[in-house]
Short mmCIF file of C-alpha atoms in Angstrom, two decimals:
data_model
loop_
_atom_site.label_atom_id
_atom_site.label_comp_id
_atom_site.label_asym_id
_atom_site.label_seq_id
_atom_site.Cartn_x
_atom_site.Cartn_y
_atom_site.Cartn_z
CA MET D 1 2.89 -48.83 88.17
CA SER D 2 3.98 -49.59 84.60
CA LEU D 3 2.00 -49.28 81.38
CA ARG D 4 1.07 -52.48 79.53
CA GLU D 5 -1.80 -51.26 77.31
CA SER D 6 -2.87 -47.69 76.53
CA GLY D 7 -6.24 -48.03 74.75
CA LEU D 8 -9.72 -49.30 75.56
CA GLY D 9 -9.37 -52.69 73.90
CA GLU D 10 -12.02 -54.69 72.05
CA ILE D 11 -15.41 -55.11 73.71
CA PRO D 12 -15.97 -58.73 74.79
CA ALA D 13 -18.80 -60.43 72.89
CA GLU D 14 -20.70 -61.38 76.05
CA THR D 15 -20.54 -57.78 77.28
CA VAL D 16 -21.93 -56.58 73.94
CA ARG D 17 -24.75 -59.14 74.02
CA VAL D 18 -25.86 -58.36 77.58
CA ALA D 19 -25.50 -54.58 77.20
CA ARG D 20 -27.60 -54.55 74.02
CA ALA D 21 -30.23 -56.76 75.67
CA VAL D 22 -30.45 -54.65 78.82
CA CYS D 23 -30.10 -51.25 77.08
CA PRO D 24 -31.48 -51.70 73.54
CA ASP D 25 -31.50 -47.94 72.92
CA GLY D 26 -28.02 -47.54 74.36
CA THR D 27 -26.83 -45.08 76.99
CA LEU D 28 -24.53 -42.06 76.87
CA ALA D 29 -21.57 -44.23 77.91
CA MET D 30 -22.30 -46.82 75.20
CA ARG D 31 -22.81 -44.23 72.45
CA LEU D 32 -19.60 -42.43 73.41
CA ARG D 33 -17.72 -45.71 73.00
CA ASP D 34 -19.34 -46.36 69.62
CA GLU D 35 -18.87 -42.83 68.22
CA PHE D 36 -15.75 -41.54 69.95
CA GLY D 37 -13.89 -44.61 71.19
CA ASP D 38 -10.84 -43.65 69.11
CA VAL D 39 -10.47 -40.47 71.15
CA PHE D 40 -9.56 -42.57 74.17
CA SER D 41 -6.67 -44.51 72.67
CA GLY D 42 -4.47 -43.18 75.48
CA GLU D 43 -1.36 -43.14 73.30
CA ALA D 44 -0.58 -39.53 74.23
CA PHE D 45 -0.38 -40.54 77.92
CA ALA D 46 2.13 -43.35 77.42
CA ASP D 47 5.09 -41.24 78.58
CA LEU D 48 3.35 -40.52 81.89
CA PHE D 49 3.72 -44.15 82.98
CA PRO D 50 6.92 -46.18 83.55
CA ARG D 51 7.61 -49.26 81.46
CA ARG D 52 8.55 -51.47 84.40
CA GLY D 53 6.80 -52.47 87.57
CA ARG D 54 3.25 -53.45 88.42
CA PRO D 55 0.89 -53.16 85.41
CA ALA D 56 -1.20 -49.99 85.45
CA VAL D 57 -4.79 -49.46 84.38
CA SER D 58 -4.91 -48.29 80.76
CA PRO D 59 -4.78 -44.45 80.57
CA GLY D 60 -7.45 -44.59 77.86
CA VAL D 61 -9.74 -46.35 80.33
CA LEU D 62 -8.93 -43.82 83.05
CA ALA D 63 -9.53 -40.90 80.70
CA LEU D 64 -12.95 -42.23 79.68
CA VAL D 65 -13.87 -43.02 83.29
CA THR D 66 -12.90 -39.46 84.25
CA VAL D 67 -15.08 -38.00 81.49
CA LEU D 68 -18.04 -40.18 82.51
CA GLN D 69 -17.38 -39.27 86.14
CA PHE D 70 -17.72 -35.57 85.37
CA ALA D 71 -20.66 -36.16 83.04
CA GLU D 72 -22.62 -37.79 85.89
CA GLY D 73 -21.18 -35.81 88.82
CA LEU D 74 -19.69 -38.85 90.58
CA SER D 75 -16.99 -38.98 93.23
CA ASP D 76 -13.92 -41.17 92.76
CA ARG D 77 -15.48 -43.92 94.88
CA GLN D 78 -18.76 -43.77 92.97
CA ALA D 79 -16.95 -43.83 89.61
CA ALA D 80 -14.89 -46.87 90.63
CA GLU D 81 -18.09 -48.55 91.80
CA ALA D 82 -19.76 -47.78 88.46
CA VAL D 83 -16.86 -49.48 86.66
CA ARG D 84 -17.43 -52.57 88.82
CA VAL D 85 -21.24 -52.88 88.63
CA ARG D 86 -22.64 -50.99 85.62
CA ILE D 87 -23.04 -52.91 82.39
CA ASP D 88 -23.04 -49.84 80.12
CA TRP D 89 -19.75 -48.65 81.65
CA LYS D 90 -18.21 -52.11 81.10
CA TYR D 91 -19.33 -51.89 77.47
CA ALA D 92 -17.77 -48.43 77.11
CA LEU D 93 -14.50 -49.52 78.71
CA GLY D 94 -14.27 -52.86 76.91
CA LEU D 95 -14.38 -54.96 80.11
CA GLU D 96 -15.64 -58.45 80.83
CA LEU D 97 -18.87 -58.58 82.83
CA THR D 98 -16.95 -60.25 85.65
CA ALA D 99 -14.25 -57.53 85.77
CA THR D 100 -13.91 -56.08 89.29
CA GLY D 101 -12.46 -52.76 88.16
CA PHE D 102 -9.81 -50.92 90.15
CA ASP D 103 -9.33 -49.07 93.41
CA PHE D 104 -10.76 -45.55 93.45
CA SER D 105 -7.36 -44.04 94.37
CA VAL D 106 -6.15 -44.80 90.82
CA LEU D 107 -8.27 -41.89 89.55
CA SER D 108 -6.57 -39.32 91.78
CA GLU D 109 -3.17 -40.72 90.78
CA PHE D 110 -4.14 -40.35 87.12
CA ARG D 111 -5.15 -36.71 87.63
CA ALA D 112 -1.87 -36.03 89.41
CA ARG D 113 0.04 -37.49 86.44
CA LEU D 114 -1.94 -35.29 84.03
CA VAL D 115 -1.19 -32.16 86.05
CA GLU D 116 2.49 -32.97 86.47
CA GLY D 117 2.81 -33.87 82.78
CA ARG D 118 0.88 -30.75 81.72
CA MET D 119 -1.56 -32.86 79.72
CA ALA D 120 -4.81 -31.85 81.41
CA ASP D 121 -6.21 -30.54 78.11
CA GLU D 122 -5.27 -33.54 75.95
CA ILE D 123 -8.70 -35.24 75.89
CA PHE D 124 -10.46 -31.86 75.52
CA GLU D 125 -8.40 -31.14 72.39
CA GLN D 126 -8.84 -34.65 71.00
CA VAL D 127 -12.63 -34.41 71.29
CA LEU D 128 -12.58 -31.11 69.38
CA ARG D 129 -10.37 -32.63 66.68
CA ALA D 130 -12.76 -35.58 66.36
CA ALA D 131 -15.72 -33.19 66.09
CA ARG D 132 -13.92 -31.19 63.39
CA GLU D 133 -13.16 -34.36 61.39
CA ARG D 134 -16.88 -35.21 61.48
CA GLY D 135 -17.82 -31.71 60.32
CA LEU D 136 -19.48 -30.88 63.65
CA LEU D 137 -17.08 -28.13 64.79
CA LYS D 138 -17.33 -24.82 62.94
CA THR D 139 -15.04 -22.12 64.29
CA ALA D 140 -14.95 -19.66 61.38
CA GLY D 141 -18.29 -18.08 62.23
CA ARG D 142 -19.51 -16.86 65.62
CA ALA D 143 -18.33 -17.65 69.13
CA ARG D 144 -19.21 -16.22 72.53
CA THR D 145 -17.37 -15.94 75.82
CA ASP D 146 -18.43 -15.48 79.43
CA SER D 147 -17.21 -16.36 82.90
CA THR D 148 -18.61 -17.58 86.18
CA LYS D 149 -17.35 -17.77 89.72
CA VAL D 150 -16.01 -21.00 91.19
CA LEU D 151 -15.99 -21.55 94.94
CA ALA D 152 -12.78 -23.04 96.29
CA ALA D 153 -12.96 -26.30 98.25
CA ILE D 154 -11.95 -24.57 101.47
CA ARG D 155 -13.52 -23.39 104.70
CA ALA D 156 -14.20 -19.67 104.88
CA VAL D 157 -12.03 -18.18 107.64
CA ASN D 158 -11.54 -14.75 109.15
CA HIS D 159 -8.17 -13.06 109.61
CA LEU D 160 -7.30 -14.66 112.96
CA GLU D 161 -8.39 -18.11 111.80
CA MET D 162 -6.24 -17.71 108.69
CA LEU D 163 -3.15 -16.86 110.76
CA GLY D 164 -3.70 -19.70 113.19
CA GLU D 165 -4.51 -22.29 110.53
CA THR D 166 -1.46 -21.30 108.47
CA LEU D 167 0.78 -21.89 111.48
CA ARG D 168 -1.01 -25.15 112.31
CA ALA D 169 -0.69 -26.38 108.70
CA ALA D 170 3.07 -25.73 108.80
CA LEU D 171 3.40 -27.59 112.09
CA ASN D 172 1.47 -30.56 110.70
CA ALA D 173 3.62 -30.64 107.56
CA LEU D 174 6.79 -30.54 109.65
CA ALA D 175 5.44 -33.24 111.95
CA ALA D 176 4.99 -35.51 108.94
CA ALA D 177 8.35 -34.71 107.32
CA VAL D 178 10.76 -34.19 110.25
CA PRO D 179 9.00 -35.30 113.47
CA GLU D 180 12.18 -35.81 115.53
CA TRP D 181 13.49 -32.34 114.74
CA LEU D 182 10.14 -30.66 115.42
CA THR D 183 9.92 -32.35 118.82
CA THR D 184 13.07 -30.52 119.87
CA GLN D 185 11.72 -27.15 118.67
CA ALA D 186 8.07 -27.18 119.72
CA VAL D 187 7.06 -25.25 122.82
CA PRO D 188 4.61 -27.14 125.10
CA GLU D 189 2.05 -24.32 124.80
CA TRP D 190 1.92 -24.83 121.03
CA PHE D 191 0.06 -28.11 121.46
CA ASP D 192 -2.78 -26.30 123.24
CA ARG D 193 -2.88 -23.41 120.76
CA TYR D 194 -2.39 -25.25 117.47
CA GLY D 195 -3.01 -28.92 118.19
CA HIS D 196 -6.66 -28.65 117.08
CA ARG D 197 -8.32 -26.66 114.35
CA VAL D 198 -8.26 -22.91 114.87
CA GLU D 199 -11.82 -21.66 114.56
CA GLU D 200 -13.87 -18.73 115.78
CA SER D 201 -15.59 -20.66 118.58
CA ARG D 202 -12.21 -21.28 120.25
CA LEU D 203 -10.85 -17.75 119.83
CA PRO D 204 -11.17 -15.00 122.49
CA ARG D 205 -14.23 -12.75 122.39
CA SER D 206 -12.89 -9.36 123.47
CA THR D 207 -10.96 -7.15 121.08
CA ALA D 208 -8.01 -6.81 123.45
CA LYS D 209 -7.62 -10.56 123.96
CA ARG D 210 -7.98 -11.22 120.23
CA GLN D 211 -5.19 -8.73 119.62
CA GLU D 212 -3.12 -10.50 122.23
CA TRP D 213 -3.80 -13.87 120.61
CA ALA D 214 -2.73 -12.58 117.18
CA GLN D 215 0.41 -11.11 118.73
CA GLN D 216 1.28 -14.44 120.36
CA ALA D 217 0.67 -16.31 117.10
CA GLY D 218 3.04 -13.90 115.38
CA VAL D 219 5.74 -14.58 117.95
CA ASP D 220 5.24 -18.36 117.70
CA GLY D 221 5.32 -18.33 113.90
CA THR D 222 8.42 -16.14 113.82
CA ARG D 223 10.17 -18.46 116.24
CA LEU D 224 9.29 -21.49 114.11
CA LEU D 225 10.53 -19.80 110.93
CA GLU D 226 13.81 -18.84 112.57
CA ALA D 227 14.29 -22.47 113.60
CA VAL D 228 13.40 -23.83 110.16
CA PHE D 229 15.78 -21.50 108.34
CA SER D 230 18.66 -21.93 110.75
CA PRO D 231 21.74 -23.84 109.44
CA ARG D 232 21.09 -26.68 111.91
CA ALA D 233 17.58 -27.42 110.59
CA PRO D 234 17.09 -30.28 108.10
CA SER D 235 16.96 -29.06 104.50
CA GLU D 236 13.70 -30.88 103.74
CA ALA D 237 11.94 -28.69 106.31
CA ARG D 238 12.60 -25.56 104.24
CA SER D 239 11.26 -27.12 101.04
CA LEU D 240 7.75 -27.78 102.38
CA GLN D 241 4.98 -25.82 100.69
CA ALA D 242 3.23 -25.20 104.02
CA VAL D 243 6.41 -23.66 105.46
CA GLU D 244 6.86 -21.38 102.45
CA LEU D 245 3.23 -20.28 102.77
CA LEU D 246 3.81 -19.56 106.47
CA ARG D 247 6.81 -17.43 105.59
CA ARG D 248 4.87 -15.43 102.98
CA THR D 249 1.87 -14.97 105.26
CA TRP D 250 4.02 -13.78 108.14
CA VAL D 251 5.86 -11.28 105.90
CA GLN D 252 2.53 -9.93 104.68
CA ASN D 253 0.89 -9.67 108.11
CA TYR D 254 3.66 -9.10 110.67
CA GLN D 255 6.65 -6.81 111.08
CA VAL D 256 9.61 -6.89 113.43
CA LEU D 257 10.60 -3.54 114.95
CA ASP D 258 13.33 -3.33 117.58
CA GLY D 259 13.10 -7.08 118.05
CA GLN D 260 9.34 -6.99 118.71
CA VAL D 261 6.86 -8.84 116.47
CA SER D 262 3.66 -6.90 115.76
CA LEU D 263 0.76 -7.00 113.32
CA ARG D 264 0.91 -4.66 110.36
CA ASP D 265 -1.84 -2.06 110.16
CA ALA D 266 -4.45 -2.30 107.41
CA LYS D 267 -2.66 0.27 105.22
CA ASN D 268 0.59 -1.68 105.30
CA VAL D 269 -0.55 -5.06 103.92
CA PRO D 270 -0.55 -6.26 100.29
CA PRO D 271 -3.74 -6.08 98.19
CA GLY D 272 -6.12 -9.01 98.26
CA ARG D 273 -4.98 -10.37 94.90
CA LEU D 274 -1.56 -11.13 96.44
CA ARG D 275 -2.73 -12.62 99.74
CA PRO D 276 -3.75 -16.27 100.21
CA PHE D 277 -7.07 -16.91 101.92
CA SER D 278 -6.44 -20.48 103.03
CA PRO D 279 -3.30 -22.41 103.97
CA TYR D 280 -4.69 -25.46 102.18
CA ASP D 281 -5.36 -23.78 98.82
CA PRO D 282 -2.72 -21.09 98.31
CA HIS D 283 -4.04 -20.20 94.83
CA ALA D 284 -7.58 -19.22 95.88
CA ARG D 285 -8.27 -15.48 95.94
CA ALA D 286 -11.16 -13.16 96.73
CA GLY D 287 -13.33 -12.05 93.81
CA ASN D 288 -16.01 -9.44 93.32
CA LYS D 289 -18.31 -9.17 90.33
CA ARG D 290 -21.58 -7.26 90.10
CA GLY D 291 -21.78 -7.04 93.88
CA SER D 292 -21.20 -10.78 94.38
CA THR D 293 -18.13 -11.73 96.41
CA TRP D 294 -16.54 -15.16 96.74
CA THR D 295 -13.24 -16.88 97.45
CA GLY D 296 -11.81 -19.21 94.86
CA TYR D 297 -11.51 -19.03 91.10
CA ALA D 298 -13.16 -17.92 87.87
CA VAL D 299 -13.60 -19.99 84.73
CA GLN D 300 -13.88 -18.49 81.24
CA LEU D 301 -15.84 -20.52 78.66
CA THR D 302 -15.87 -19.84 74.92
CA GLU D 303 -18.28 -21.75 72.67
CA THR D 304 -19.39 -21.77 69.05
CA CYS D 305 -22.93 -20.66 68.23
CA GLU D 306 -23.97 -21.75 64.74
CA SER D 307 -27.46 -22.94 63.89
CA ASP D 308 -26.26 -25.81 61.66
CA ALA D 309 -23.85 -27.40 64.16
CA PRO D 310 -23.77 -28.23 67.87
CA ASN D 311 -22.59 -25.52 70.23
CA LEU D 312 -19.21 -26.76 71.43
CA ILE D 313 -16.90 -25.26 74.02
CA THR D 314 -13.65 -24.41 72.23
CA HIS D 315 -11.67 -22.75 75.01
CA VAL D 316 -11.48 -23.04 78.80
CA ALA D 317 -9.42 -20.75 81.02
CA THR D 318 -9.21 -20.98 84.81
CA THR D 319 -7.87 -18.06 86.85
CA ASP D 320 -7.95 -17.04 90.47
CA ALA D 321 -10.97 -14.95 91.40
CA SER D 322 -9.06 -11.64 91.44
CA VAL D 323 -8.42 -11.72 87.66
CA SER D 324 -10.94 -9.57 85.80
CA ASP D 325 -12.66 -10.55 82.55
CA MET D 326 -10.99 -7.60 80.79
CA ARG D 327 -7.53 -8.97 81.55
CA MET D 328 -8.49 -12.28 79.95
CA THR D 329 -9.80 -10.90 76.64
CA ASP D 330 -6.43 -10.81 74.85
CA ALA D 331 -5.25 -14.09 76.40
CA ILE D 332 -8.37 -15.94 75.22
CA ARG D 333 -8.23 -14.48 71.72
CA ASP D 334 -4.50 -15.13 71.37
CA ASP D 335 -4.94 -18.76 72.45
CA LEU D 336 -7.87 -19.26 70.08
CA ARG D 337 -5.81 -17.79 67.22
CA ALA D 338 -2.86 -20.07 68.01
CA ARG D 339 -5.15 -23.12 67.93
CA GLY D 340 -6.89 -22.05 64.71
CA ARG D 341 -10.23 -21.49 66.42
CA LEU D 342 -10.51 -17.68 66.47
CA PRO D 343 -14.02 -16.82 65.21
CA ALA D 344 -14.86 -14.14 62.66
CA VAL D 345 -17.29 -12.63 65.18
CA HIS D 346 -16.48 -12.85 68.88
CA LEU D 347 -19.46 -11.99 71.12
CA VAL D 348 -18.75 -10.79 74.66
CA ASP D 349 -20.31 -8.60 77.32
CA ALA D 350 -19.11 -5.18 78.48
CA ASN D 351 -16.63 -6.68 80.97
CA TYR D 352 -14.41 -7.83 78.07
CA VAL D 353 -14.52 -4.69 75.91
CA ASP D 354 -12.55 -1.47 76.04
CA ALA D 355 -11.41 1.06 73.46
CA GLN D 356 -7.99 -0.47 72.75
CA ARG D 357 -9.37 -3.96 72.22
CA LEU D 358 -12.14 -2.70 69.95
CA ALA D 359 -9.67 -0.74 67.84
CA ALA D 360 -7.31 -3.74 67.61
CA SER D 361 -10.13 -6.08 66.57
CA HIS D 362 -11.15 -3.74 63.76
CA GLN D 363 -7.69 -4.21 62.28
CA SER D 364 -7.74 -8.02 62.59
CA ASP D 365 -9.66 -10.87 60.99
CA SER D 366 -11.82 -11.32 64.09
CA THR D 367 -14.29 -8.64 65.18
CA LEU D 368 -14.91 -8.20 68.89
CA VAL D 369 -18.61 -7.43 69.38
CA GLY D 370 -19.87 -6.18 72.71
CA PRO D 371 -21.27 -3.06 74.36
CA ILE D 372 -18.71 -0.56 75.60
CA GLN D 373 -18.97 0.32 79.27
CA LYS D 374 -20.70 3.60 80.05
CA ASN D 375 -18.64 6.72 80.51
CA LYS D 376 -18.26 7.12 84.28
CA ALA D 377 -17.26 10.79 83.94
CA VAL D 378 -20.70 11.95 82.81
CA GLN D 379 -21.91 15.40 83.82
CA SER D 380 -25.37 16.05 85.18
CA SER D 381 -26.54 17.12 81.73
CA GLY D 382 -26.12 14.76 78.79
CA ARG D 383 -25.40 17.78 76.61
CA PHE D 384 -21.95 18.17 78.18
CA THR D 385 -20.68 14.59 78.23
CA THR D 386 -17.31 13.90 76.64
CA GLU D 387 -19.07 12.59 73.52
CA ALA D 388 -20.69 16.01 72.98
CA PHE D 389 -17.31 17.68 72.33
CA THR D 390 -16.00 17.84 68.75
CA VAL D 391 -12.40 16.74 68.31
CA ASP D 392 -10.14 17.91 65.48
CA TRP D 393 -7.30 15.44 65.67
CA ASP D 394 -5.26 17.02 62.88
CA GLU D 395 -5.29 20.49 64.43
CA LYS D 396 -5.30 19.15 68.01
CA ARG D 397 -8.32 21.21 68.99
CA VAL D 398 -11.55 20.45 70.85
CA THR D 399 -14.78 22.42 70.49
CA CYS D 400 -17.41 22.39 73.24
CA PRO D 401 -21.18 22.34 72.55
CA ASN D 402 -21.30 26.14 73.00
CA GLY D 403 -18.62 26.70 70.37
CA GLN D 404 -15.66 27.44 72.65
CA VAL D 405 -12.32 26.06 71.49
CA ALA D 406 -9.50 24.52 73.53
CA ASP D 407 -6.08 23.76 72.08
CA THR D 408 -4.25 22.94 75.31
CA TRP D 409 -3.32 19.38 74.40
CA TYR D 410 -1.48 17.08 76.87
CA PRO D 411 -0.58 13.51 75.79
CA ARG D 412 -0.32 11.36 78.90
CA ILE D 413 -0.26 7.78 80.17
CA SER D 414 -3.11 7.03 82.56
CA SER D 415 -2.73 5.26 85.89
CA HIS D 416 -3.78 2.06 84.09
CA GLY D 417 -0.98 2.41 81.52
CA ILE D 418 -3.34 3.57 78.73
CA PRO D 419 -2.28 6.34 76.28
CA VAL D 420 -4.65 9.29 76.73
CA VAL D 421 -4.92 12.97 75.84
CA ARG D 422 -5.99 15.60 78.35
CA VAL D 423 -7.58 18.74 76.95
CA ARG D 424 -8.19 21.78 79.15
CA PHE D 425 -10.38 24.82 78.48
CA GLU D 426 -9.15 28.12 79.89
CA SER D 427 -10.83 29.07 83.15
CA SER D 428 -11.57 32.57 81.82
CA VAL D 429 -13.53 31.07 78.93
CA CYS D 430 -15.52 28.72 81.14
CA ARG D 431 -16.36 31.35 83.79
CA ALA D 432 -18.06 33.51 81.15
CA CYS D 433 -20.14 30.59 79.87
CA PRO D 434 -23.81 30.53 81.03
CA ASP D 435 -23.61 26.73 81.39
CA VAL D 436 -20.52 26.67 83.59
CA ARG D 437 -22.39 25.22 86.59
CA THR D 438 -23.60 22.31 84.49
CA CYS D 439 -20.43 21.69 82.51
CA ALA D 440 -17.56 22.57 84.87
CA PRO D 441 -18.88 22.93 88.44
CA SER D 442 -15.41 23.29 89.99
CA LYS D 443 -15.18 25.13 93.28
CA LEU D 444 -11.63 26.14 92.39
CA GLY D 445 -12.79 28.00 89.31
CA ARG D 446 -10.90 25.82 86.87
CA GLY D 447 -11.98 25.37 83.29
CA ARG D 448 -13.47 22.15 81.95
CA GLU D 449 -10.99 19.34 81.39
CA ILE D 450 -11.75 16.23 79.36
CA MET D 451 -9.74 13.09 78.79
CA LEU D 452 -9.65 11.40 75.39
CA ARG D 453 -8.30 8.04 74.32
CA GLU D 454 -5.84 7.94 71.44
CA ARG D 455 -7.42 8.55 68.05
CA ASP D 456 -8.10 4.95 66.95
CA ALA D 457 -9.50 4.04 70.36
CA HIS D 458 -11.59 7.22 70.54
CA ASP D 459 -13.11 6.57 67.11
CA ALA D 460 -13.76 2.93 68.05
CA ILE D 461 -15.70 3.99 71.14
CA ARG D 462 -17.87 6.49 69.23
CA GLN D 463 -18.52 4.00 66.44
CA ASN D 464 -19.37 1.20 68.87
CA ARG D 465 -21.84 3.33 70.84
CA ALA D 466 -23.50 4.36 67.58
CA ASP D 467 -23.61 0.74 66.38
CA GLN D 468 -25.35 -0.36 69.57
CA GLN D 469 -28.43 1.58 68.46
CA ASP D 470 -28.47 -0.17 65.08
CA PRO D 471 -31.01 -3.05 64.79
CA GLU D 472 -28.53 -5.00 62.65
CA TRP D 473 -25.90 -4.83 65.42
CA GLN D 474 -28.50 -5.87 67.97
CA SER D 475 -29.51 -8.80 65.76
CA VAL D 476 -25.90 -10.02 65.72
CA TYR D 477 -25.34 -9.44 69.42
CA GLN D 478 -28.45 -11.33 70.54
CA HIS D 479 -26.59 -14.58 69.86
CA ARG D 480 -24.40 -13.89 72.91
CA GLN D 481 -27.29 -14.71 75.24
CA GLY D 482 -26.87 -18.43 74.73
CA ILE D 483 -23.62 -18.48 76.72
CA GLU D 484 -25.72 -17.85 79.83
CA ALA D 485 -27.48 -21.17 79.20
CA THR D 486 -24.11 -22.89 78.87
CA ILE D 487 -22.98 -21.45 82.21
CA SER D 488 -26.28 -22.58 83.74
CA GLN D 489 -25.88 -26.09 82.32
CA GLY D 490 -22.34 -26.27 83.65
CA VAL D 491 -23.42 -25.17 87.11
CA ARG D 492 -26.64 -27.18 87.42
CA ALA D 493 -25.76 -30.41 85.64
CA PHE D 494 -21.96 -30.60 85.90
CA GLY D 495 -21.05 -28.95 89.21
CA LEU D 496 -19.06 -26.13 87.60
CA ARG D 497 -19.68 -23.68 90.44
CA ARG D 498 -17.65 -25.57 93.07
CA SER D 499 -14.08 -26.79 92.88
CA ARG D 500 -13.61 -30.48 93.67
CA TYR D 501 -9.90 -30.11 94.37
CA LEU D 502 -7.37 -27.84 96.05
CA GLY D 503 -5.14 -25.61 93.95
CA GLN D 504 -5.51 -23.96 90.58
CA PRO D 505 -3.83 -26.72 88.49
CA LYS D 506 -6.31 -29.40 89.57
CA THR D 507 -9.23 -26.96 89.44
CA SER D 508 -8.23 -26.16 85.86
CA LEU D 509 -8.19 -29.90 85.11
CA GLN D 510 -11.68 -30.18 86.57
CA HIS D 511 -12.93 -27.43 84.25
CA LEU D 512 -11.31 -29.00 81.19
CA TYR D 513 -12.88 -32.39 81.86
CA THR D 514 -16.21 -30.75 82.67
CA ALA D 515 -16.09 -28.95 79.32
CA THR D 516 -15.15 -32.24 77.64
CA ALA D 517 -18.13 -33.98 79.23
CA MET D 518 -20.42 -31.12 78.14
CA ASN D 519 -19.08 -31.29 74.57
CA LEU D 520 -19.54 -35.06 74.34
CA THR D 521 -23.05 -34.76 75.76
CA ARG D 522 -23.90 -32.14 73.14
CA LEU D 523 -22.34 -34.16 70.34
CA ASP D 524 -24.37 -37.17 71.46
CA ALA D 525 -27.56 -35.09 71.46
CA TRP D 526 -26.78 -33.78 67.96
CA ILE D 527 -26.01 -37.22 66.56
CA THR D 528 -29.14 -38.77 68.08
CA GLY D 529 -31.32 -35.88 66.94
CA THR D 530 -32.26 -34.73 70.43
CA PRO D 531 -33.69 -31.19 70.07
CA ARG D 532 -32.24 -28.35 72.08
CA ALA D 533 -34.25 -27.37 75.12
CA GLY D 534 -36.16 -24.12 74.88
CA THR D 535 -36.00 -21.23 77.30
CA ARG D 536 -37.85 -22.06 80.49
CA VAL D 537 -40.85 -19.84 81.25
CA SER D 538 -42.39 -19.79 84.72
CA ARG D 539 -46.12 -20.33 85.12
CA PHE D 540 -46.57 -16.77 86.37
CA GLU D 541 -44.62 -15.35 83.43
CA ARG D 542 -46.94 -17.16 81.04
CA LEU D 543 -49.80 -15.03 82.36
CA SER D 544 -48.09 -11.83 81.23
CA PRO D 545 -50.04 -9.93 78.53
CA ALA D 546 -46.80 -9.68 76.52
CA ALA D 547 -46.55 -13.47 76.45
#
């Protein structure tokens, strides 16, 4: 399809008359057109469409339809139907009342163009620029960040199902791309084993037969891979994503010894963050946070939190579920700095804060505020925690609570790549101490050993733990709580918890357009004077004496 017009176009007079008569107070779609119609000019998307061929639907129209689609939680079919029948949508899109709209498949094609052109965040950024021009985006003050899990749009499978479905997906992809060649390679038994979906109800029950089934699948997959990568195989067969995923999965799960294919044991497989969990979404990974496990992705949301402006989401980051919040702290802050939206005070929870990041923020123009995680190497008595030891950094000495001194100083790099210092007290000194069983209960009779971060990080930890007891610090940090409401709004009203699409690129696009819809909804509420909803209190909670 070729591009003939990029913007929304002028609203027909009859559409204006009928829309105003039917909806005198306007709707979200109508107010978005009136206030932010210039955002959807579509000029930035012009290069995504060819100049020749059948005329395409305006990218500005498709962008606005996509935003409204996410704002109302509609499918592609429902969104295309809304374009055809809803008067307020025709007003927003600048269409005649008799316009029949377009086929729903145009929306998926538009998303594919955005992903391929790496322009998924274009409308998100344009909305923020429009809000800044109107004085409604304030990024120099406070901002807060949190994440939530996102369930991938896949069926949960066990290990055997994953192996079988990966092989079946490769066979289906080859059948579509090179059917004649596959016919010459397929073994008749494969049609019985992999012709239908591999699921638990069709798999053997006994452990021995399940092991035999997995072994046979390994042999079949290895045979198929050998055929695909032979010189006589068509080149397009090797370029299929499903075939590459089969190859990776077989390398991770099987080994060939003395010409025999066998499953690897549990200690000889890659960690979960490297293994796919579905042949249909190779980017989805297993995640675990606060005892909750899921397969899919995680989305990081950062929003402003000023009392004299709407709370707007200024950054969205989508990762697979294995990526921890701590790993995203620097990436989020660096991206915010590059876009000129790094706040003076950045509020986060303990999952984003460690000693190095606290120390670095103290030397920058943006302070990271959040509770430091508790020391996991705490002794049974609080008197002998690491914080109870006095450190003389200049003399490289440490004094214990009972006055004993250690000067055995070992700079090291921890297993996590963090610069640390190990300090060891002599065993003879510790054995004579009356508190040895509380402080250094080693059965080998060794003296107490403590591990310190480098000086700046160590001081940042001590200062942060002291600040957490300060009412002024607590008053600042209480503003972080509002990000929980944003996560809840995204999950309950905008379907943030579940991915609509397969793969991280399209899931990231979903999150960007969801954030855009949330921002426009909040801007609309601010402009129309709609008050923010208060914290919900259950009827039982209202009976509490404290209430």
